[in-house]
Tab-separated table of C-alpha atoms in Angstrom:
chain	number	residue	atom	x	y	z
A	1	MET	CA	-59.802	-49.439	-5.264
A	2	GLN	CA	-61.968	-46.561	-4.071
A	3	ASN	CA	-60.465	-44.075	-1.651
A	4	SER	CA	-62.077	-40.800	-0.623
A	5	LYS	CA	-58.860	-39.440	0.922
A	6	ILE	CA	-56.605	-38.555	-1.967
A	7	ASN	CA	-54.004	-36.805	0.131
A	8	PHE	CA	-50.550	-37.643	1.444
A	9	ALA	CA	-51.799	-39.371	4.619
A	10	GLY	CA	-54.479	-41.334	2.737
A	11	ILE	CA	-52.057	-42.593	0.082
A	12	ARG	CA	-49.421	-43.421	2.717
A	13	ASP	CA	-52.018	-45.422	4.669
A	14	PHE	CA	-53.183	-47.173	1.468
A	15	ILE	CA	-49.591	-48.209	0.690
A	16	LEU	CA	-49.026	-49.528	4.216
A	17	GLU	CA	-52.398	-51.279	4.565
A	18	ASN	CA	-51.985	-53.044	1.215
A	19	GLU	CA	-48.289	-53.802	1.820
A	20	LEU	CA	-47.343	-52.396	-1.587
A	21	THR	CA	-43.794	-52.865	-2.818
A	22	ASP	CA	-41.812	-51.074	-5.493
A	23	SER	CA	-43.068	-53.649	-8.006
A	24	VAL	CA	-46.230	-51.531	-8.411
A	25	ALA	CA	-47.051	-47.908	-9.097
A	26	ILE	CA	-50.141	-45.947	-8.136
A	27	VAL	CA	-52.084	-44.267	-10.937
A	28	LEU	CA	-54.469	-41.397	-10.167
A	29	HIS	CA	-56.976	-39.311	-12.106
A	30	PRO	CA	-55.340	-35.976	-13.075
A	31	ASP	CA	-57.474	-34.032	-10.554
A	32	SER	CA	-56.620	-36.469	-7.760
A	33	PHE	CA	-52.954	-36.397	-8.789
A	34	ASP	CA	-52.920	-32.589	-8.614
A	35	THR	CA	-54.612	-32.608	-5.200
A	36	LEU	CA	-52.060	-35.105	-3.894
A	37	ALA	CA	-49.139	-33.159	-5.373
A	38	ILE	CA	-50.315	-29.930	-3.718
A	39	ASP	CA	-50.707	-31.732	-0.380
A	40	TYR	CA	-47.241	-33.293	-0.757
A	41	ILE	CA	-45.688	-29.895	-1.528
A	42	SER	CA	-47.423	-28.318	1.476
A	43	ILE	CA	-45.787	-30.947	3.718
A	44	HIS	CA	-42.366	-31.281	2.091
A	45	GLY	CA	-41.973	-27.887	0.393
A	46	PHE	CA	-41.068	-29.461	-2.948
A	47	ILE	CA	-41.875	-32.410	-5.186
A	48	GLU	CA	-39.335	-34.832	-6.588
A	49	ARG	CA	-39.370	-36.520	-9.982
A	50	PRO	CA	-40.280	-39.283	-10.144
A	51	PHE	CA	-42.941	-38.526	-7.559
A	52	GLU	CA	-42.849	-41.244	-4.894
A	53	ILE	CA	-44.399	-41.950	-1.503
A	54	LEU	CA	-42.713	-44.665	0.584
A	55	GLY	CA	-40.854	-45.793	-2.540
A	56	ILE	CA	-44.050	-46.249	-4.584
A	57	GLU	CA	-44.158	-44.170	-7.760
A	58	ILE	CA	-47.261	-41.997	-8.150
A	59	LEU	CA	-48.368	-41.519	-11.761
A	60	GLU	CA	-50.961	-39.317	-13.404
A	61	ASP	CA	-53.450	-41.180	-15.614
A	62	THR	CA	-53.154	-40.108	-19.229
A	63	THR	CA	-55.569	-42.711	-20.612
A	64	GLY	CA	-58.801	-41.383	-19.119
A	65	LEU	CA	-59.506	-44.769	-17.497
A	66	VAL	CA	-58.986	-43.874	-13.822
A	67	THR	CA	-61.883	-42.023	-12.226
A	68	ARG	CA	-61.537	-39.180	-9.757
A	69	ASN	CA	-60.892	-40.238	-6.124
A	70	ARG	CA	-59.970	-43.770	-7.170
A	71	ILE	CA	-56.610	-45.441	-6.622
A	72	GLN	CA	-55.415	-47.852	-9.281
A	73	THR	CA	-52.226	-49.879	-9.045
A	74	ILE	CA	-50.217	-51.213	-11.965
A	75	GLU	CA	-47.267	-53.583	-12.105
A	76	THR	CA	-43.982	-51.894	-12.965
């Protein structure tokens, strides 16, 4: 799924709009992951491990398959 807003609000909205549950995780391109992490830290002051938004784990793609500014979900 394409999403031009890889930030906390954009990911939160994506989770809510798609009614995601904790049976999936979101996988992001490393650049998009870093952008989201920085935005999350600017709002919350810290980042937890595992990194979650609304109970959905946010993962950094290590396969090279997820393109920048694209949200991919995987079953967990």
